[in-house]
Amino acid sequence: MRERWGRQHPGQPKEQCERVKGRRYTGGNNDLAPGCGGCYCCKKAKWTCHHWTEVDHAWGRQHPGQPKEQCERVKGRRYTGGNNDLAPGCGGCYCCERA
């Protein structure tokens, strides 16, 4: 069905992509949909990078060498060690949270 729409509306990649709710046309610009890479039509990322707060830093000082526990002590966060496959859309961050 997607191919049929594209044939009926040639030269309209943005419209073809964004006619489905939740998708964004980026033209390959990862800055417009972080985690999508060089794709042209992206879904909203499920994960985003969690930036440490002062509370996180304080916990880390009290529990040195435990980055996984530091991240996952809060429900909804996932420690990835920078592996984007474990939290798509999070990029190279080590601690990710739902977008």
mmCIF file of N, CA and C in Angstrom:
data_model
loop_
_atom_site.group_PDB
_atom_site.id
_atom_site.type_symbol
_atom_site.label_atom_id
_atom_site.label_comp_id
_atom_site.label_asym_id
_atom_site.label_seq_id
_atom_site.Cartn_x
_atom_site.Cartn_y
_atom_site.Cartn_z
ATOM 1 N N MET A 1 0.812 -1.184 0.000
ATOM 2 C CA MET A 1 0.000 0.000 0.000
ATOM 3 C C MET A 1 0.867 1.262 0.000
ATOM 4 N N ARG A 2 1.998 1.225 0.733
ATOM 5 C CA ARG A 2 2.876 2.391 0.764
ATOM 6 C C ARG A 2 3.421 2.706 -0.620
ATOM 7 N N GLU A 3 3.815 1.645 -1.363
ATOM 8 C CA GLU A 3 4.351 1.875 -2.698
ATOM 9 C C GLU A 3 3.294 2.497 -3.599
ATOM 10 N N ARG A 4 2.069 2.085 -3.483
ATOM 11 C CA ARG A 4 0.989 2.635 -4.293
ATOM 12 C C ARG A 4 0.834 4.131 -4.009
ATOM 13 N N TRP A 5 0.829 4.535 -2.731
ATOM 14 C CA TRP A 5 0.706 5.943 -2.390
ATOM 15 C C TRP A 5 1.857 6.730 -3.009
ATOM 16 N N GLY A 6 3.066 6.207 -2.919
ATOM 17 C CA GLY A 6 4.235 6.881 -3.477
ATOM 18 C C GLY A 6 4.154 7.038 -4.984
ATOM 19 N N ARG A 7 3.619 6.048 -5.666
ATOM 20 C CA ARG A 7 3.475 6.158 -7.124
ATOM 21 C C ARG A 7 2.409 7.187 -7.490
ATOM 22 N N GLN A 8 1.390 7.302 -6.693
ATOM 23 C CA GLN A 8 0.310 8.248 -6.971
ATOM 24 C C GLN A 8 0.688 9.689 -6.603
ATOM 25 N N HIS A 9 1.704 9.848 -5.756
ATOM 26 C CA HIS A 9 2.126 11.173 -5.297
ATOM 27 C C HIS A 9 3.639 11.307 -5.447
ATOM 28 N N PRO A 10 4.155 11.242 -6.649
ATOM 29 C CA PRO A 10 5.608 11.301 -6.825
ATOM 30 C C PRO A 10 6.183 12.636 -6.355
ATOM 31 N N GLY A 11 7.402 12.571 -5.821
ATOM 32 C CA GLY A 11 8.077 13.782 -5.381
ATOM 33 C C GLY A 11 7.565 14.364 -4.089
ATOM 34 N N GLN A 12 6.856 13.570 -3.304
ATOM 35 C CA GLN A 12 6.313 14.063 -2.036
ATOM 36 C C GLN A 12 6.739 13.164 -0.869
ATOM 37 N N PRO A 13 8.050 12.996 -0.652
ATOM 38 C CA PRO A 13 8.487 12.076 0.410
ATOM 39 C C PRO A 13 8.067 12.523 1.806
ATOM 40 N N LYS A 14 8.043 13.836 2.067
ATOM 41 C CA LYS A 14 7.639 14.325 3.388
ATOM 42 C C LYS A 14 6.188 13.948 3.665
ATOM 43 N N GLU A 15 5.334 14.202 2.704
ATOM 44 C CA GLU A 15 3.916 13.896 2.869
ATOM 45 C C GLU A 15 3.699 12.392 3.001
ATOM 46 N N GLN A 16 4.451 11.613 2.235
ATOM 47 C CA GLN A 16 4.321 10.158 2.298
ATOM 48 C C GLN A 16 4.700 9.659 3.688
ATOM 49 N N CYS A 17 5.755 10.200 4.243
ATOM 50 C CA CYS A 17 6.205 9.777 5.568
ATOM 51 C C CYS A 17 5.227 10.216 6.653
ATOM 52 N N GLU A 18 4.900 11.503 6.667
ATOM 53 C CA GLU A 18 4.151 12.077 7.787
ATOM 54 C C GLU A 18 2.648 11.846 7.721
ATOM 55 N N ARG A 19 2.186 11.163 6.681
ATOM 56 C CA ARG A 19 0.755 10.850 6.644
ATOM 57 C C ARG A 19 0.401 9.780 7.681
ATOM 58 N N VAL A 20 1.427 9.113 8.224
ATOM 59 C CA VAL A 20 1.232 8.131 9.293
ATOM 60 C C VAL A 20 1.578 8.804 10.620
ATOM 61 N N LYS A 21 0.643 8.798 11.545
ATOM 62 C CA LYS A 21 0.825 9.444 12.847
ATOM 63 C C LYS A 21 2.079 8.910 13.545
ATOM 64 N N GLY A 22 2.847 9.834 14.094
ATOM 65 C CA GLY A 22 4.033 9.452 14.854
ATOM 66 C C GLY A 22 5.311 9.412 14.042
ATOM 67 N N ARG A 23 5.225 9.622 12.729
ATOM 68 C CA ARG A 23 6.426 9.621 11.895
ATOM 69 C C ARG A 23 6.825 11.047 11.543
ATOM 70 N N ARG A 24 8.128 11.237 11.339
ATOM 71 C CA ARG A 24 8.658 12.553 10.978
ATOM 72 C C ARG A 24 9.645 12.405 9.827
ATOM 73 N N TYR A 25 9.483 13.254 8.842
ATOM 74 C CA TYR A 25 10.410 13.274 7.713
ATOM 75 C C TYR A 25 11.622 14.110 8.095
ATOM 76 N N THR A 26 12.814 13.527 7.995
ATOM 77 C CA THR A 26 14.038 14.226 8.384
ATOM 78 C C THR A 26 14.973 14.478 7.215
ATOM 79 N N GLY A 27 14.752 13.807 6.107
ATOM 80 C CA GLY A 27 15.674 13.955 4.986
ATOM 81 C C GLY A 27 17.061 13.431 5.314
ATOM 82 N N GLY A 28 17.161 12.589 6.333
ATOM 83 C CA GLY A 28 18.445 12.021 6.727
ATOM 84 C C GLY A 28 19.182 12.826 7.785
ATOM 85 N N ASN A 29 18.571 13.892 8.295
ATOM 86 C CA ASN A 29 19.188 14.737 9.317
ATOM 87 C C ASN A 29 18.858 14.174 10.702
ATOM 88 N N ASN A 30 19.814 13.495 11.317
ATOM 89 C CA ASN A 30 19.615 12.857 12.612
ATOM 90 C C ASN A 30 19.251 13.857 13.709
ATOM 91 N N ASP A 31 19.617 15.127 13.559
ATOM 92 C CA ASP A 31 19.297 16.134 14.573
ATOM 93 C C ASP A 31 17.791 16.348 14.708
ATOM 94 N N LEU A 32 17.041 16.069 13.647
ATOM 95 C CA LEU A 32 15.591 16.261 13.691
ATOM 96 C C LEU A 32 14.864 15.121 14.389
ATOM 97 N N ALA A 33 15.510 13.970 14.480
ATOM 98 C CA ALA A 33 14.951 12.802 15.173
ATOM 99 C C ALA A 33 16.116 11.989 15.732
ATOM 100 N N PRO A 34 16.705 12.448 16.844
ATOM 101 C CA PRO A 34 17.880 11.773 17.396
ATOM 102 C C PRO A 34 17.671 10.273 17.559
ATOM 103 N N GLY A 35 18.664 9.533 17.123
ATOM 104 C CA GLY A 35 18.613 8.074 17.203
ATOM 105 C C GLY A 35 18.152 7.426 15.924
ATOM 106 N N CYS A 36 17.667 8.210 14.990
ATOM 107 C CA CYS A 36 17.156 7.660 13.735
ATOM 108 C C CYS A 36 18.275 7.435 12.717
ATOM 109 N N GLY A 37 19.406 8.084 12.927
ATOM 110 C CA GLY A 37 20.519 7.924 11.998
ATOM 111 C C GLY A 37 20.254 8.632 10.685
ATOM 112 N N GLY A 38 20.648 8.005 9.587
ATOM 113 C CA GLY A 38 20.507 8.612 8.275
ATOM 114 C C GLY A 38 19.197 8.312 7.582
ATOM 115 N N CYS A 39 18.251 7.720 8.288
ATOM 116 C CA CYS A 39 16.951 7.420 7.677
ATOM 117 C C CYS A 39 16.215 8.709 7.339
ATOM 118 N N TYR A 40 15.330 8.633 6.393
ATOM 119 C CA TYR A 40 14.570 9.800 5.960
ATOM 120 C C TYR A 40 13.201 9.892 6.628
ATOM 121 N N CYS A 41 12.645 8.776 7.048
ATOM 122 C CA CYS A 41 11.332 8.748 7.661
ATOM 123 C C CYS A 41 11.469 8.025 9.000
ATOM 124 N N CYS A 42 11.237 8.747 10.091
ATOM 125 C CA CYS A 42 11.540 8.218 11.420
ATOM 126 C C CYS A 42 10.317 8.203 12.331
ATOM 127 N N LYS A 43 10.296 7.221 13.219
ATOM 128 C CA LYS A 43 9.294 7.177 14.275
ATOM 129 C C LYS A 43 9.893 7.864 15.495
ATOM 130 N N LYS A 44 9.035 8.351 16.360
ATOM 131 C CA LYS A 44 9.506 8.980 17.579
ATOM 132 C C LYS A 44 10.327 7.975 18.377
ATOM 133 N N ALA A 45 11.452 8.438 18.890
ATOM 134 C CA ALA A 45 12.319 7.569 19.677
ATOM 135 C C ALA A 45 11.591 7.099 20.934
ATOM 136 N N LYS A 46 11.841 5.855 21.299
ATOM 137 C CA LYS A 46 11.235 5.311 22.508
ATOM 138 C C LYS A 46 12.052 5.663 23.743
ATOM 139 N N TRP A 47 13.322 5.979 23.534
ATOM 140 C CA TRP A 47 14.232 6.262 24.635
ATOM 141 C C TRP A 47 14.969 7.566 24.377
ATOM 142 N N THR A 48 15.399 8.199 25.444
ATOM 143 C CA THR A 48 16.203 9.407 25.362
ATOM 144 C C THR A 48 17.281 9.347 26.435
ATOM 145 N N CYS A 49 18.301 10.133 26.246
ATOM 146 C CA CYS A 49 19.420 10.148 27.186
ATOM 147 C C CYS A 49 18.987 10.791 28.505
ATOM 148 N N HIS A 50 19.353 10.166 29.618
ATOM 149 C CA HIS A 50 19.121 10.777 30.934
ATOM 150 C C HIS A 50 20.416 11.461 31.349
ATOM 151 N N HIS A 51 20.348 12.734 31.604
ATOM 152 C CA HIS A 51 21.510 13.488 32.068
ATOM 153 C C HIS A 51 21.479 13.521 33.590
ATOM 154 N N TRP A 52 22.631 13.161 34.190
ATOM 155 C CA TRP A 52 22.694 13.075 35.645
ATOM 156 C C TRP A 52 22.301 14.396 36.294
ATOM 157 N N THR A 53 21.492 14.294 37.342
ATOM 158 C CA THR A 53 21.119 15.446 38.159
ATOM 159 C C THR A 53 22.083 15.511 39.343
ATOM 160 N N GLU A 54 21.981 16.550 40.146
ATOM 161 C CA GLU A 54 22.814 16.641 41.345
ATOM 162 C C GLU A 54 22.509 15.474 42.292
ATOM 163 N N VAL A 55 21.250 15.058 42.368
ATOM 164 C CA VAL A 55 20.875 13.914 43.204
ATOM 165 C C VAL A 55 21.571 12.645 42.689
ATOM 166 N N ASP A 56 21.609 12.471 41.363
ATOM 167 C CA ASP A 56 22.310 11.314 40.786
ATOM 168 C C ASP A 56 23.795 11.352 41.123
ATOM 169 N N HIS A 57 24.401 12.526 40.994
ATOM 170 C CA HIS A 57 25.833 12.654 41.301
ATOM 171 C C HIS A 57 26.102 12.343 42.770
ATOM 172 N N ALA A 58 25.239 12.823 43.664
ATOM 173 C CA ALA A 58 25.408 12.552 45.098
ATOM 174 C C ALA A 58 25.320 11.053 45.366
ATOM 175 N N TRP A 59 24.359 10.382 44.748
ATOM 176 C CA TRP A 59 24.220 8.932 44.923
ATOM 177 C C TRP A 59 25.477 8.229 44.421
ATOM 178 N N GLY A 60 25.979 8.672 43.265
ATOM 179 C CA GLY A 60 27.184 8.076 42.697
ATOM 180 C C GLY A 60 28.410 8.237 43.579
ATOM 181 N N ARG A 61 28.514 9.379 44.258
ATOM 182 C CA ARG A 61 29.640 9.577 45.176
ATOM 183 C C ARG A 61 29.550 8.630 46.369
ATOM 184 N N GLN A 62 28.337 8.322 46.788
ATOM 185 C CA GLN A 62 28.154 7.417 47.930
ATOM 186 C C GLN A 62 28.280 5.950 47.517
ATOM 187 N N HIS A 63 28.135 5.661 46.236
ATOM 188 C CA HIS A 63 28.196 4.288 45.720
ATOM 189 C C HIS A 63 29.110 4.238 44.491
ATOM 190 N N PRO A 64 30.399 4.487 44.677
ATOM 191 C CA PRO A 64 31.305 4.540 43.520
ATOM 192 C C PRO A 64 31.401 3.198 42.792
ATOM 193 N N GLY A 65 31.575 3.286 41.485
ATOM 194 C CA GLY A 65 31.775 2.076 40.676
ATOM 195 C C GLY A 65 30.507 1.288 40.404
ATOM 196 N N GLN A 66 29.338 1.908 40.556
ATOM 197 C CA GLN A 66 28.074 1.205 40.336
ATOM 198 C C GLN A 66 27.180 1.979 39.347
ATOM 199 N N PRO A 67 27.650 2.206 38.127
ATOM 200 C CA PRO A 67 26.860 3.027 37.195
ATOM 201 C C PRO A 67 25.518 2.398 36.816
ATOM 202 N N LYS A 68 25.462 1.064 36.709
ATOM 203 C CA LYS A 68 24.191 0.415 36.360
ATOM 204 C C LYS A 68 23.157 0.644 37.465
ATOM 205 N N GLU A 69 23.581 0.446 38.702
ATOM 206 C CA GLU A 69 22.684 0.654 39.832
ATOM 207 C C GLU A 69 22.306 2.124 39.966
ATOM 208 N N GLN A 70 23.262 3.011 39.687
ATOM 209 C CA GLN A 70 23.004 4.445 39.768
ATOM 210 C C GLN A 70 21.908 4.836 38.779
ATOM 211 N N CYS A 71 21.969 4.284 37.602
ATOM 212 C CA CYS A 71 20.977 4.593 36.575
ATOM 213 C C CYS A 71 19.632 3.941 36.888
ATOM 214 N N GLU A 72 19.636 2.645 37.139
ATOM 215 C CA GLU A 72 18.393 1.883 37.234
ATOM 216 C C GLU A 72 17.720 1.935 38.603
ATOM 217 N N ARG A 73 18.281 2.715 39.532
ATOM 218 C CA ARG A 73 17.629 2.855 40.843
ATOM 219 C C ARG A 73 16.320 3.610 40.704
ATOM 220 N N VAL A 74 16.144 4.299 39.582
ATOM 221 C CA VAL A 74 14.902 5.021 39.302
ATOM 222 C C VAL A 74 14.117 4.234 38.261
ATOM 223 N N LYS A 75 12.876 3.898 38.588
ATOM 224 C CA LYS A 75 12.027 3.124 37.678
ATOM 225 C C LYS A 75 11.903 3.829 36.323
ATOM 226 N N GLY A 76 12.015 3.050 35.260
ATOM 227 C CA GLY A 76 11.877 3.587 33.913
ATOM 228 C C GLY A 76 13.192 3.911 33.237
ATOM 229 N N ARG A 77 14.292 3.839 33.968
ATOM 230 C CA ARG A 77 15.606 4.074 33.365
ATOM 231 C C ARG A 77 16.247 2.743 32.995
ATOM 232 N N ARG A 78 17.123 2.799 32.002
ATOM 233 C CA ARG A 78 17.837 1.593 31.571
ATOM 234 C C ARG A 78 19.302 1.939 31.353
ATOM 235 N N TYR A 79 20.173 1.156 31.972
ATOM 236 C CA TYR A 79 21.613 1.317 31.771
ATOM 237 C C TYR A 79 22.007 0.530 30.530
ATOM 238 N N THR A 80 22.661 1.195 29.581
ATOM 239 C CA THR A 80 23.027 0.544 28.320
ATOM 240 C C THR A 80 24.527 0.460 28.109
ATOM 241 N N GLY A 81 25.279 1.224 28.856
ATOM 242 C CA GLY A 81 26.716 1.263 28.626
ATOM 243 C C GLY A 81 27.057 1.848 27.258
ATOM 244 N N GLY A 82 26.128 2.560 26.662
ATOM 245 C CA GLY A 82 26.348 3.170 25.352
ATOM 246 C C GLY A 82 25.877 2.338 24.183
ATOM 247 N N ASN A 83 25.261 1.183 24.445
ATOM 248 C CA ASN A 83 24.770 0.302 23.381
ATOM 249 C C ASN A 83 23.338 0.704 23.020
ATOM 250 N N ASN A 84 23.183 1.435 21.915
ATOM 251 C CA ASN A 84 21.880 1.947 21.481
ATOM 252 C C ASN A 84 20.873 0.833 21.208
ATOM 253 N N ASP A 85 21.327 -0.376 20.927
ATOM 254 C CA ASP A 85 20.410 -1.490 20.671
ATOM 255 C C ASP A 85 19.567 -1.825 21.905
ATOM 256 N N LEU A 86 20.080 -1.508 23.088
ATOM 257 C CA LEU A 86 19.358 -1.812 24.326
ATOM 258 C C LEU A 86 18.278 -0.784 24.643
ATOM 259 N N ALA A 87 18.365 0.399 24.028
ATOM 260 C CA ALA A 87 17.375 1.465 24.232
ATOM 261 C C ALA A 87 17.353 2.320 22.965
ATOM 262 N N PRO A 88 16.693 1.853 21.907
ATOM 263 C CA PRO A 88 16.706 2.570 20.631
ATOM 264 C C PRO A 88 16.290 4.030 20.762
ATOM 265 N N GLY A 89 17.106 4.889 20.179
ATOM 266 C CA GLY A 89 16.860 6.321 20.228
ATOM 267 C C GLY A 89 17.697 7.039 21.258
ATOM 268 N N CYS A 90 18.343 6.295 22.142
ATOM 269 C CA CYS A 90 19.126 6.892 23.212
ATOM 270 C C CYS A 90 20.525 7.274 22.738
ATOM 271 N N GLY A 91 20.943 6.758 21.613
ATOM 272 C CA GLY A 91 22.275 7.083 21.114
ATOM 273 C C GLY A 91 23.351 6.415 21.929
ATOM 274 N N GLY A 92 24.446 7.115 22.161
ATOM 275 C CA GLY A 92 25.577 6.549 22.877
ATOM 276 C C GLY A 92 25.541 6.799 24.363
ATOM 277 N N CYS A 93 24.432 7.266 24.905
ATOM 278 C CA CYS A 93 24.334 7.516 26.342
ATOM 279 C C CYS A 93 24.409 6.208 27.124
ATOM 280 N N TYR A 94 24.838 6.316 28.341
ATOM 281 C CA TYR A 94 24.944 5.146 29.198
ATOM 282 C C TYR A 94 23.698 4.909 30.034
ATOM 283 N N CYS A 95 22.965 5.978 30.332
ATOM 284 C CA CYS A 95 21.749 5.874 31.130
ATOM 285 C C CYS A 95 20.598 6.498 30.337
ATOM 286 N N CYS A 96 19.565 5.709 30.080
ATOM 287 C CA CYS A 96 18.476 6.150 29.217
ATOM 288 C C CYS A 96 17.143 6.087 29.963
ATOM 289 N N GLU A 97 16.197 6.912 29.494
ATOM 290 C CA GLU A 97 14.864 6.910 30.067
ATOM 291 C C GLU A 97 13.849 6.969 28.948
ATOM 292 N N ARG A 98 12.628 6.558 29.248
ATOM 293 C CA ARG A 98 11.563 6.572 28.236
ATOM 294 C C ARG A 98 11.358 7.991 27.732
ATOM 295 N N ALA A 99 11.173 8.098 26.425
ATOM 296 C CA ALA A 99 10.934 9.416 25.806
ATOM 297 C C ALA A 99 9.502 9.844 26.043
#
